Coordinates of C-alpha atoms and ligand atoms in Angstrom, one line a residue:
X196 CA 75.4 93.5 119.9
X197 CA 77.3 90.8 120.6
X198 CA 76.7 88.5 124.1
X199 CA 78.2 89.6 127.7
X200 CA 77.3 88.2 129.2
X201 CA 79.8 85.6 131.3
X202 CA 80.4 82.8 133.4
X203 CA 82.5 83.4 136.5
X204 CA 84.9 81.5 136.1
X205 CA 85.3 78.6 139.3
X206 CA 88.3 80.3 141.0
X207 CA 86.9 83.9 140.3
X208 CA 83.5 82.6 141.7
X209 CA 84.7 80.8 145.4
X210 CA 86.9 84.0 145.9
X211 CA 83.3 85.4 145.8
X212 CA 82.4 83.1 147.9
X213 CA 84.9 83.0 150.6
X214 CA 84.0 86.5 151.1
X215 CA 81.1 85.6 153.1
X216 CA 82.3 82.4 154.9
X217 CA 85.3 83.4 156.1
X218 CA 85.4 86.6 157.4
X219 CA 88.7 86.3 160.1
X220 CA 90.7 83.2 161.0
X221 CA 87.9 82.5 163.5
X222 CA 85.5 81.6 161.0
X223 CA 88.0 78.8 159.6
X224 CA 88.0 77.3 162.9
X225 CA 84.5 76.8 163.5
X226 CA 84.6 75.1 159.6
X227 CA 87.4 72.7 160.7
X228 CA 86.1 71.8 164.3
X229 CA 82.0 71.4 162.3
X230 CA 83.9 69.5 159.3
X231 CA 85.5 66.9 162.2
X232 CA 82.5 66.8 164.2
X233 CA 80.0 66.3 161.3
X234 CA 82.7 63.4 160.8
X235 CA 81.8 62.1 164.8
X236 CA 85.9 61.9 165.5
X237 CA 85.6 61.5 169.5
X238 CA 88.6 63.6 169.8
X239 CA 89.8 67.5 168.6
X240 CA 92.9 68.7 168.0
X241 CA 92.8 72.2 166.7
X242 CA 96.6 74.5 166.7
X243 CA 96.7 78.3 166.2
X244 CA 99.7 80.5 165.1
X245 CA 100.2 84.1 165.0
X246 CA 96.0 83.9 166.6
X247 CA 95.4 82.0 162.8
X248 CA 96.9 84.3 160.7
X249 CA 99.8 81.8 160.1
X250 CA 98.1 79.1 160.4
X251 CA 95.0 77.5 161.8
X252 CA 95.0 73.1 162.1
X253 CA 92.5 70.7 162.9
X254 CA 93.3 67.1 162.9
X255 CA 90.4 64.5 164.1
X256 CA 90.2 61.2 164.3
X257 CA 86.7 60.8 162.1
X258 CA 85.8 58.9 159.8
X259 CA 88.2 60.0 157.1
X260 CA 88.2 60.7 153.2
X261 CA 89.1 58.1 150.5
X262 CA 91.3 59.4 147.5
X263 CA 88.0 60.4 145.8
X264 CA 86.5 61.9 148.2
X265 CA 89.2 63.7 149.3
X266 CA 90.0 65.9 146.1
X267 CA 85.9 66.8 145.6
X268 CA 85.6 68.2 149.2
X269 CA 87.5 71.5 147.8
X270 CA 84.5 71.8 144.8
X271 CA 81.8 74.2 146.1
X272 CA 78.3 72.7 146.6
X273 CA 80.2 69.7 147.1
X274 CA 79.2 68.0 150.3
X275 CA 77.5 64.5 151.6
X276 CA 75.7 65.4 154.3
X277 CA 73.1 66.4 151.2
X278 CA 70.7 65.0 149.0
X279 CA 68.5 66.8 147.9
X280 CA 65.9 69.9 148.8
X281 CA 64.2 67.9 151.7
X282 CA 67.0 66.8 153.3
X283 CA 67.1 70.2 154.4
X284 CA 64.5 69.9 157.0
X285 CA 65.8 67.2 159.3
X286 CA 69.1 68.4 159.8
X287 CA 71.1 66.8 161.9
X288 CA 75.0 68.0 160.8
X289 CA 76.7 70.5 161.8
X290 CA 77.6 71.3 158.0
X291 CA 75.7 70.8 154.4
X292 CA 76.3 74.5 152.0
X293 CA 79.9 71.9 151.1
X294 CA 81.2 75.6 150.5
X295 CA 83.9 76.1 153.3
X296 CA 86.7 73.8 151.9
X297 CA 86.1 75.4 148.6
X298 CA 86.0 78.7 150.3
X299 CA 89.4 78.2 152.6
X300 CA 91.6 76.3 149.5
X301 CA 90.2 80.2 147.5
X302 CA 91.9 82.4 150.5
X303 CA 94.6 80.7 151.7
X304 CA 97.6 78.0 151.5
X305 CA 95.9 74.4 152.6
X306 CA 97.0 71.1 153.3
X307 CA 94.6 68.3 154.3
X308 CA 95.6 64.7 155.1
X309 CA 93.2 62.0 155.7
X310 CA 92.4 58.7 155.7
X311 CA 89.4 56.3 157.0
X312 CA 89.9 53.2 159.2
X313 CA 89.6 50.7 156.2
X314 CA 92.3 52.3 153.9
X315 CA 95.5 51.2 154.7
X316 CA 97.2 54.9 152.4
X317 CA 95.6 57.6 153.2
X318 CA 95.4 60.9 151.0
X319 CA 97.6 64.2 150.8
X320 CA 96.3 67.1 148.8
X321 CA 98.0 70.8 149.0
X322 CA 95.7 74.1 147.1
X323 CA 97.2 76.6 146.8
X324 CA 94.0 79.6 145.8
X325 CA 92.2 77.2 144.6
X326 CA 94.7 75.5 142.4
X327 CA 96.1 72.1 143.4
X328 CA 99.9 71.5 143.6
X329 CA 100.3 68.2 144.8
X330 CA 98.5 65.5 145.3
X331 CA 99.8 61.9 146.6
X332 CA 99.1 58.7 148.1
X333 CA 100.8 59.1 152.5
X334 CA 101.0 57.7 155.7
X335 CA 98.7 58.8 158.3
X336 CA 97.2 58.4 160.9
X337 CA 92.7 57.2 160.6
X338 CA 91.0 60.6 160.4
X339 CA 91.6 64.1 159.2
X340 CA 94.1 67.3 159.2
X341 CA 93.5 69.9 157.7
X342 CA 96.2 72.7 158.1
X343 CA 95.2 76.6 156.4
X344 CA 98.2 78.4 156.5
X345 CA 98.6 82.2 155.4
X346 CA 94.9 83.1 155.5
X347 CA 94.0 86.4 152.4
X348 CA 97.3 85.9 150.3
X349 CA 95.6 86.7 147.4
X350 CA 93.5 89.1 149.3
X351 CA 95.4 91.5 151.0
X352 CA 93.2 93.9 151.6
X353 CA 90.9 91.3 153.6
X354 CA 94.6 90.3 155.8
X355 CA 95.2 94.1 155.9
X356 CA 91.6 94.1 158.1
X357 CA 92.1 91.7 160.5
X358 CA 92.3 92.8 164.0
X359 CA 95.4 92.6 166.6
X360 CA 96.8 88.8 167.6
X361 CA 94.6 89.1 171.0
X362 CA 91.5 90.5 169.4
X363 CA 91.8 88.2 166.6
X364 CA 92.5 85.0 169.4
X365 CA 90.0 86.0 171.2
X366 CA 87.3 85.7 168.3
X367 CA 89.2 81.9 167.8
X368 CA 88.5 80.7 171.5
X369 CA 84.7 82.1 172.4
X370 CA 84.4 79.9 168.5
X371 CA 86.3 76.6 170.5
X372 CA 84.5 77.2 173.6
X373 CA 81.2 77.4 171.6
X374 CA 81.9 74.0 170.0
X375 CA 84.0 72.0 173.3
X376 CA 80.4 73.3 175.0
X377 CA 78.1 71.7 172.9
X378 CA 80.0 68.9 172.7
X379 CA 81.1 67.7 176.6
X380 CA 81.3 63.9 175.3
X381 CA 84.8 64.7 172.8
X382 CA 88.1 65.6 173.6
X383 CA 89.3 68.7 172.7
X384 CA 93.0 69.8 172.8
X385 CA 93.7 73.5 171.7
X386 CA 97.5 75.0 171.5
X387 CA 97.8 78.6 170.7
X388 CA 102.1 79.2 169.5
X389 CA 103.5 75.7 170.8
X390 CA 101.5 76.6 174.1
X391 CA 99.1 74.3 175.9
X392 CA 95.7 76.4 176.3
X393 CA 93.1 73.9 176.6
X394 CA 92.9 69.6 177.1
X395 CA 89.8 68.5 178.4
X396 CA 88.7 64.3 177.8
X397 CA 85.0 63.5 177.7
X398 CA 83.3 64.6 180.6
X399 CA 79.9 66.0 181.0
X400 CA 78.2 69.0 180.7
X401 CA 79.0 70.3 184.7
X402 CA 82.3 69.0 183.8
X403 CA 83.5 71.1 180.7
X404 CA 81.5 74.2 181.8
X405 CA 83.6 74.0 185.2
X406 CA 86.5 73.5 182.2
X407 CA 86.6 76.2 180.4
X408 CA 84.6 78.5 182.8
X409 CA 87.3 77.9 186.0
X410 CA 86.3 75.3 189.4
X411 CA 84.8 78.6 191.2
X412 CA 82.0 77.4 188.5
X413 CA 80.5 74.5 190.0
X414 CA 79.3 76.5 193.0
X415 CA 76.9 78.4 191.2
X416 CA 75.9 76.5 189.1
X417 CA 71.7 75.0 188.9
X418 CA 70.2 72.5 187.1
X419 CA 67.9 73.2 184.4
X420 CA 66.1 69.9 183.3
X421 CA 62.7 70.2 181.4
X422 CA 61.1 67.6 178.8
X423 CA 57.4 68.2 176.8
X424 CA 57.2 67.2 173.6
X425 CA 57.4 70.3 171.4
X426 CA 61.9 71.0 173.6
X427 CA 63.5 69.2 175.5
X428 CA 65.7 71.6 177.9
X429 CA 69.2 70.6 179.6
X430 CA 71.3 72.3 181.5
X431 CA 72.9 75.2 184.3
X432 CA 71.3 78.9 184.7
X433 CA 74.3 80.1 187.2
X434 CA 73.0 81.3 190.7
X435 CA 71.7 84.7 190.5
X436 CA 74.8 86.4 193.4
X437 CA 77.1 84.8 190.4
X438 CA 75.8 86.9 187.7
X439 CA 77.6 89.2 186.3
X440 CA 78.0 92.4 184.6
X441 CA 78.6 90.5 181.0
X442 CA 76.9 88.8 178.7
X443 CA 79.9 86.9 179.2
X444 CA 78.1 84.2 180.7
X445 CA 75.3 83.4 178.0
X446 CA 75.1 79.7 175.9
X447 CA 72.1 79.1 174.4
X448 CA 72.6 75.6 172.0
X449 CA 70.0 74.2 169.9
X450 CA 70.0 70.8 168.8
X451 CA 74.1 71.5 169.8
X452 CA 74.5 74.1 167.8
X453 CA 75.0 77.5 168.9
X454 CA 72.3 79.8 168.8
X455 CA 72.1 83.7 169.8
X456 CA 68.7 84.9 170.5
X457 CA 67.7 87.3 173.0
X458 CA 63.7 86.6 173.0
X459 CA 65.1 84.0 174.1
X460 CA 67.6 85.7 176.1
X461 CA 65.0 87.1 177.1
X462 CA 62.2 85.1 178.7
X463 CA 65.3 83.4 181.1
X464 CA 65.8 87.3 182.2
X465 CA 62.1 87.3 182.5
X466 CA 62.6 83.3 184.8
X467 CA 65.6 86.1 186.5
X468 CA 63.2 88.7 187.1
X469 CA 63.1 90.6 190.5
X470 CA 66.2 88.3 191.8
X471 CA 69.4 90.1 189.8
X472 CA 71.0 93.4 190.7
X473 CA 70.3 96.2 188.1
X474 CA 72.8 96.3 185.1
X475 CA 73.6 91.8 186.3
X476 CA 72.9 89.5 183.9
X477 CA 72.6 86.3 184.5
X478 CA 74.8 83.4 183.6
X479 CA 73.4 80.3 181.6
X480 CA 73.9 77.3 179.4
X481 CA 71.6 75.6 178.2
X482 CA 70.5 72.6 175.6
X483 CA 67.4 73.0 173.9
X484 CA 66.5 69.7 171.5
X485 CA 64.3 70.4 169.2
X486 CA 62.7 68.6 166.3
X487 CA 64.9 69.4 163.3
X488 CA 61.6 70.2 161.4
X489 CA 60.7 73.4 163.5
X490 CA 63.4 75.4 163.2
X491 CA 65.1 77.1 159.7
X492 CA 68.6 77.7 160.4
X493 CA 69.5 80.3 158.6
X494 CA 70.8 79.3 155.3
X495 CA 74.0 82.6 155.5
X496 CA 77.1 80.7 156.7
X497 CA 78.0 83.4 159.1
X498 CA 74.9 84.2 161.4
X499 CA 74.6 82.4 164.1
X500 CA 70.4 82.8 164.3
X501 CA 67.6 79.8 163.5
X502 CA 63.8 80.8 163.6
X503 CA 61.3 78.1 165.5
X504 CA 57.9 77.7 164.3
X505 CA 56.7 78.7 167.4
X506 CA 58.6 81.1 169.3
X507 CA 56.1 81.7 172.1
X508 CA 56.0 78.2 172.6
X509 CA 59.5 77.9 174.0
X510 CA 59.3 81.0 175.5
X511 CA 57.1 79.9 177.4
X512 CA 58.6 77.2 178.7
X513 CA 62.0 77.7 178.7
X514 CA 61.1 80.4 181.6
X515 CA 59.3 77.9 183.3
X516 CA 62.3 75.5 183.7
X517 CA 64.0 77.9 184.3
X518 CA 61.7 79.5 186.9
X519 CA 61.4 76.5 188.7
X520 CA 64.9 75.5 188.9
X521 CA 65.6 78.8 190.4
X522 CA 63.1 77.8 192.8
X523 CA 63.9 74.1 194.1
X524 CA 67.3 75.1 194.7
X525 CA 66.1 77.8 196.9
X526 CA 67.2 80.6 195.0
X527 CA 64.1 82.5 194.0
X528 CA 62.1 83.2 197.4
X529 CA 58.9 82.5 196.6
X530 CA 57.5 80.9 193.0
X531 CA 55.1 83.6 191.9
X532 CA 53.0 81.0 190.1
X533 CA 49.6 82.1 192.2
X534 CA 48.5 84.0 189.5
X535 CA 45.9 81.5 188.3
X536 CA 47.0 78.4 189.6
X537 CA 43.8 76.3 188.4
X538 CA 46.3 76.7 184.9
X539 CA 49.1 74.8 185.9
X540 CA 52.2 75.5 183.8
X541 CA 53.2 75.1 180.6
X542 CA 55.4 71.8 180.9
X543 CA 54.8 68.1 182.9
X544 CA 56.5 68.5 186.0
X545 CA 57.5 64.9 185.4
X546 CA 59.7 63.8 187.7
X547 CA 59.8 66.6 190.1
X548 CA 58.8 66.3 193.2
X549 CA 57.0 70.0 194.2
X550 CA 58.6 70.5 197.7
X551 CA 56.5 74.2 197.6
X552 CA 53.1 73.7 198.4
X553 CA 51.7 76.4 196.4
X554 CA 52.2 74.8 193.2
X555 CA 48.5 72.9 192.3
X556 CA 49.5 70.0 190.0
X557 CA 47.4 68.5 187.4
X558 CA 49.1 65.6 186.0
X559 CA 47.5 65.2 183.2
X560 CA 47.6 68.2 182.2
X561 CA 48.8 68.8 178.6
X562 CA 48.9 71.8 177.7
X563 CA 50.0 71.1 173.6
X564 CA 47.5 68.7 172.9
X565 CA 44.5 69.8 171.0
X566 CA 41.6 70.7 172.5
X567 CA 44.3 72.7 175.7
X568 CA 45.2 75.1 172.8
X569 CA 42.7 78.2 174.0
X570 CA 44.9 77.7 177.4
X571 CA 47.9 77.4 176.3
X572 CA 47.2 80.5 174.5
X573 CA 46.5 82.1 177.4
X574 CA 48.7 81.7 179.3
X575 CA 51.5 81.6 176.2
X576 CA 50.5 85.9 175.8
X577 CA 50.7 87.0 179.7
X578 CA 53.9 85.2 179.2
X579 CA 54.7 87.8 176.9
X580 CA 53.4 90.9 176.9
X581 CA 53.2 92.6 180.6
X582 CA 50.2 94.1 180.8
X583 CA 48.1 91.0 179.2
X584 CA 44.4 92.7 179.4
X585 CA 44.9 95.1 176.9
X586 CA 47.9 94.2 175.8
X587 CA 46.8 93.7 171.5
X588 CA 49.0 93.4 168.5
X589 CA 47.4 96.0 167.0
X590 CA 49.5 97.7 169.3
X591 CA 52.4 97.4 167.0
X592 CA 51.6 99.0 164.4
X593 CA 53.3 101.6 165.5
X594 CA 52.5 104.4 164.4
X595 CA 51.1 102.9 161.1
X596 CA 47.3 104.9 160.5
X597 CA 44.9 102.6 159.6
X598 CA 45.0 101.8 162.8
X599 CA 41.3 101.1 164.9
X600 CA 38.0 100.3 163.6
X601 CA 36.8 103.1 162.5
X602 CA 40.3 102.9 159.5
X603 CA 39.0 98.9 158.7
X604 CA 39.0 99.0 155.2
X605 CA 37.2 97.1 153.3
X606 CA 39.2 94.6 151.4
X607 CA 37.9 94.9 147.8
X608 CA 38.7 98.6 148.4
X609 CA 42.6 97.7 148.4
X610 CA 44.7 99.2 146.3
X611 CA 47.4 97.3 145.5
X612 CA 50.7 100.5 144.5
X613 CA 52.8 97.7 143.5
X614 CA 53.8 96.5 140.5
X615 CA 51.3 94.4 138.7
X616 CA 52.9 91.8 136.9
X617 CA 53.4 91.0 140.8
X618 CA 49.7 90.6 141.3
X619 CA 47.9 88.5 139.0
X620 CA 45.5 87.5 141.3
X621 CA 44.9 90.7 142.7
X622 CA 44.6 92.5 139.3
X623 CA 41.4 90.8 138.0
X624 CA 39.3 89.2 140.9
X625 CA 39.2 91.1 144.3
X626 CA 38.2 89.6 147.1
X627 CA 35.0 88.7 148.4
X628 CA 33.7 88.7 151.6
X629 CA 36.4 90.5 154.1
X630 CA 34.9 88.4 157.4
X631 CA 35.9 84.9 155.9
X632 CA 39.1 84.4 157.4
X633 CA 40.0 82.4 160.0
X634 CA 43.3 80.7 162.1
X635 CA 45.7 78.3 160.7
X636 CA 47.6 76.5 163.7
X637 CA 48.3 79.3 165.2
X638 CA 50.7 80.4 161.9
X639 CA 48.8 81.1 158.9
X640 CA 46.1 83.6 157.9
X641 CA 43.6 81.7 155.2
X642 CA 41.0 84.6 153.1
X643 CA 39.4 83.4 150.5
X644 CA 39.8 85.4 147.2
X645 CA 37.4 84.7 144.1
X646 CA 39.6 82.7 142.3
X647 CA 40.4 80.8 145.7
X648 CA 42.3 80.6 148.7
X649 CA 44.8 83.0 149.8
X650 CA 47.4 82.3 152.8
X651 CA 49.0 83.7 154.8
X652 CA 51.7 84.0 157.0
X653 CA 51.4 85.8 159.7
X654 CA 54.6 86.2 161.3
X655 CA 56.2 87.3 157.6
X656 CA 53.3 89.3 156.8
X657 CA 53.5 91.3 160.1
X658 CA 57.4 91.9 159.2
X659 CA 56.7 92.5 155.6
X660 CA 53.9 95.3 157.7
X661 CA 56.4 97.0 160.0
X662 CA 59.1 97.2 157.5
X663 CA 57.8 99.3 155.5
X664 CA 56.5 101.5 158.7
X665 CA 59.8 102.1 160.3
X666 CA 61.9 102.7 156.6
X667 CA 59.7 105.5 155.4
X668 CA 59.5 107.4 159.3
X669 CA 63.3 107.4 158.7
X670 CA 63.1 108.1 155.2
X671 CA 60.7 111.4 156.2
X672 CA 62.3 111.8 159.5
X673 CA 59.9 111.9 161.8
X674 CA 58.3 109.3 164.0
X675 CA 55.9 109.7 167.2
X676 CA 57.4 109.3 170.4
X677 CA 56.4 107.6 173.1
X678 CA 57.8 109.2 176.4
X679 CA 58.7 106.8 179.4
X680 CA 57.3 107.4 183.3
X681 CA 61.3 106.3 184.0
X682 CA 64.8 106.3 182.1
X683 CA 65.0 103.3 181.0
X684 CA 69.3 102.2 181.5
X685 CA 70.4 99.8 179.8
X686 CA 74.2 97.7 180.1
X687 CA 76.3 96.8 177.0
X688 CA 79.6 96.3 176.7
X689 CA 80.9 99.7 174.9
X690 CA 81.3 97.6 171.2
X691 CA 77.7 97.5 171.6
X692 CA 77.1 100.0 172.9
X693 CA 78.9 101.9 169.9
X694 CA 77.0 100.0 167.3
X695 CA 73.6 101.8 169.1
X696 CA 75.6 104.8 169.5
X697 CA 76.1 104.3 165.2
X698 CA 73.1 104.1 164.4
X699 CA 71.0 107.4 167.1
X700 CA 70.2 108.9 164.3
X701 CA 68.2 106.0 162.7
X702 CA 66.7 105.0 166.1
X703 CA 65.2 108.4 166.9
X704 CA 64.1 108.4 163.4
X705 CA 61.5 105.8 164.4
X706 CA 60.8 107.4 167.9
X707 CA 63.5 106.4 170.6
X708 CA 65.6 109.2 172.4
X709 CA 68.6 108.8 174.4
X710 CA 69.3 110.5 177.1
X711 CA 73.0 109.3 177.4
X712 CA 75.1 106.6 175.6
X713 CA 78.1 105.9 177.9
X714 CA 80.0 103.0 177.5
X715 CA 78.9 100.5 179.3
X716 CA 75.4 102.3 179.3
X717 CA 72.3 103.5 177.4
X718 CA 69.6 105.4 179.2
X719 CA 65.8 105.6 177.0
X720 CA 63.5 108.2 177.8
X721 CA 61.7 108.0 175.1
X722 CA 60.3 104.6 173.0
X723 CA 57.8 104.6 169.4
X724 CA 54.6 104.9 170.4
X725 CA 53.3 101.4 170.1
X726 CA 56.7 99.9 171.5
X727 CA 56.0 98.3 175.0
X728 CA 58.3 99.3 177.0
X729 CA 59.5 95.8 178.1
X730 CA 60.1 94.5 174.0
X731 CA 63.2 97.6 174.6
X732 CA 66.0 95.2 175.5
X733 CA 64.9 92.6 173.1
X734 CA 64.7 95.1 169.8
X735 CA 68.0 96.4 170.9
X736 CA 70.2 93.1 171.4
X737 CA 68.3 91.9 168.2
X738 CA 69.5 94.9 166.6
X739 CA 73.4 94.6 168.2
X740 CA 73.2 90.5 167.2
X741 CA 72.3 91.9 163.4
X742 CA 74.5 94.4 162.9
X743 CA 77.4 91.9 163.7
X744 CA 76.3 89.3 162.0
X745 CA 75.7 91.3 159.1
X746 CA 78.3 91.6 156.7
X747 CA 79.2 94.5 155.3
X748 CA 79.6 95.0 152.1
X749 CA 78.4 97.7 149.4
X750 CA 75.0 96.8 149.7
X751 CA 74.7 97.7 153.5
X752 CA 72.1 99.8 154.0
X753 CA 72.3 100.5 158.3
X754 CA 68.8 101.8 158.0
X755 CA 68.0 99.0 156.0
X756 CA 68.7 96.7 159.0
X757 CA 68.0 98.6 161.4
X758 CA 64.3 98.3 159.4
X759 CA 64.5 95.2 159.6
X760 CA 65.7 94.4 162.5
X761 CA 62.9 95.8 164.2
X762 CA 60.6 94.3 163.0
X763 CA 61.5 91.2 163.4
X764 CA 61.1 91.9 167.0
X765 CA 58.2 93.1 166.5
X766 CA 56.4 91.1 165.2
X767 CA 53.6 88.6 166.1
X768 CA 55.3 85.6 166.9
X769 CA 54.1 82.3 165.2
X770 CA 51.9 80.2 167.6
X771 CA 49.9 83.8 168.5
X772 CA 46.7 83.7 168.1
X773 CA 44.8 86.1 166.7
X774 CA 40.8 87.2 166.7
X775 CA 38.7 87.7 163.1
X776 CA 39.3 92.0 164.0
X777 CA 42.8 91.3 163.8
X778 CA 43.3 89.1 161.3
X779 CA 41.3 90.5 158.6
X780 CA 43.6 94.0 159.7
X781 CA 46.8 92.2 159.2
X782 CA 45.6 91.1 155.6
X783 CA 44.7 94.1 154.4
X784 CA 47.8 96.1 155.9
X785 CA 49.7 93.4 153.9
X786 CA 48.2 94.1 151.3
X787 CA 48.6 98.0 151.7
X788 CA 52.2 97.3 151.4
X789 CA 54.8 98.5 148.4
X790 CA 55.9 94.6 148.2
X791 CA 52.9 92.1 149.8
X792 CA 54.4 89.0 148.4
X793 CA 58.1 88.7 150.8
X794 CA 58.8 89.3 153.9
X795 CA 61.7 91.9 154.4
X796 CA 64.4 89.4 154.2
X797 CA 62.3 88.3 150.0
X798 CA 61.1 84.9 151.7
X799 CA 57.4 84.3 150.9
X800 CA 54.6 86.3 152.7
X801 CA 52.4 84.7 151.5
X802 CA 50.8 82.0 148.3
X803 CA 47.8 81.4 147.1
X804 CA 45.1 78.3 146.0
X805 CA 43.5 78.7 142.4
X806 CA 39.5 76.7 142.8
X807 CA 41.1 75.4 139.0
X808 CA 44.1 73.5 141.5
X809 CA 41.6 71.9 143.1
X810 CA 39.1 70.4 141.4
X811 CA 42.0 69.2 140.1
X812 CA 42.3 67.7 143.2
X813 CA 39.4 66.1 143.0
X814 CA 39.8 64.6 139.4
Ligands
ADP268 P1 79.4 71.1 154.0 O1 80.1 70.7 155.5 O2 78.9 72.2 154.8 O3 79.2 69.6 153.3 P2 82.6 71.5 153.9 O4 83.1 72.4 152.2 O5 82.9 71.9 155.1 O6 81.1 71.3 153.2 O7 83.3 70.0 152.9 C1 83.2 68.8 152.5 C2 82.8 67.4 152.4 O8 83.9 67.5 153.2 C3 81.3 67.6 153.2 O9 80.6 67.3 153.2 C4 82.3 65.6 154.2 O10 82.2 65.1 153.1 C5 84.2 66.4 153.7 N1 85.3 66.1 154.8 C6 85.6 67.6 155.5 N2 85.7 67.5 156.5 C7 86.2 66.0 156.7 C8 87.0 65.8 158.0 N3 87.1 66.3 159.4 N4 86.4 64.1 157.7 C9 85.5 63.8 157.0 N5 85.3 65.0 156.0 C10 85.0 65.7 155.6
MG269 MG1 81.6 72.4 156.4

């Protein structure tokens, strides 16, 4: 038989990749604006025709490209931003995959003009469907202009899939707002069909927020400023009386990148607790700065997600900072730091004059130093789980039958159902003793094997456990539900309630009970066993954002997404300490999974280190 595998020609590969990067004109806007920012532009112009279906053009005064770079920039995986895999952990740029221009050029007519400051003449290139039509020397100002015309001209199905101009323009405007908000020090202009929608100079953050959301916004902004060793927060929250029925004014930026985080959103809601009318949402425009090493930016081009090493601590700091600001500006009637006032808040109050005598501050207290780690956990746990005294992470094992002490399995009894080829380490060696686990940096569970050492990522492992459990319940269509004392009313946009509606029956199979699903409101009367009521809104918001972010393709499965999403929301976070019973339970439950090796998103859940390898290190 002849061999049958072929390499796809580049233009086909590019078209396939383009489907991931470019979903609609707004995706092009995002990529081009980000490139302009990465090129250190101080002025950026966005020109749109017919909601981007005819033209998306971005002109910047950034550093431009040489002739060679101009041509190379359209090659897939051509990037000036990373050179080695290590750079991925130190990202300071928006782009890094070198896919955007190649993808866009595969499905549109693209005209690039660019010139560096040191060159007298620039370069002009025209590309249509990955084919270079012309390249010439050109007289052009320093900087870069990329014009993208006739998007999806060669993929009619995608073109027909585009929504009305109003909808597409709204997506573009949203994208533009996010970028403009994240970069107040850059001047932006935005034109649609020849009219000037937006024109702002380089300005401070308050001015930028006001420019985008209107002059009335000014009086409602309350500054939030905080700096700790792990996190710097700056920006504004809206005064409670200006809260809105929609979530249109909620913005988190992490290292100047817009992100969605239902979990951190929850932290803000917690800070506003008792201050908002039912069904109203706080406004916030918050910039978080963290060490790039401590975050994991999802490699998927269209996602606005990010993974923090220690979400738990960020949650606590954010909540306290917002609460403090609301208190300082006399918005919150009383600061309720009263429980355990001796313990203090998780961040330093330096530069703050505490006007309310109820707050006791020990300025020497540093919750992040190693010797205070105990205290930090107590605080952090209380923040996350309301009834801290009894809340155990084990309760998150929804309906898992191994729950409880009597079913603690001895590790050696655990049978591995998965393909034994995946499990060579466990096949020929049993675990020596189930007592020998310990936790490292509140992130890893370390256990011994006969042949060496096992290091488990607690968050990923728990995601795997929950994921398989949810899948099982959804598939066999039976789950135990726990009835809520009072029905829980949650407010969403019509679009969001539709997403929930579409997944209703799957959600019910995990244990949710809905009594009402209207355009803007969802009433829940039952939740899966073990899911705390306070987590319900996080789960649903996470689910909505996952569905919105997921590019529906042939492999799209709503059930799978639901199980993944719920597992992600409910899995214990890094930064949470586990006692030895909990650690053992985690190890046992992980290896009772069908596929213990990887998380639901296909990342390793554990690594092993063999004694042989350790011995080699001592040679
Ligand atoms: P990435 O941004 O992931 O590197 P892109 O496909 O968006 O990939 O861009 C490829 C390369 O082209 C960039 O790494 C950069 O060197 C160059 N480039 C793209 N746009 C601009 C621009 N506006 N100004 C200067 N250089 C640019
Ligand atoms: Mg880019």
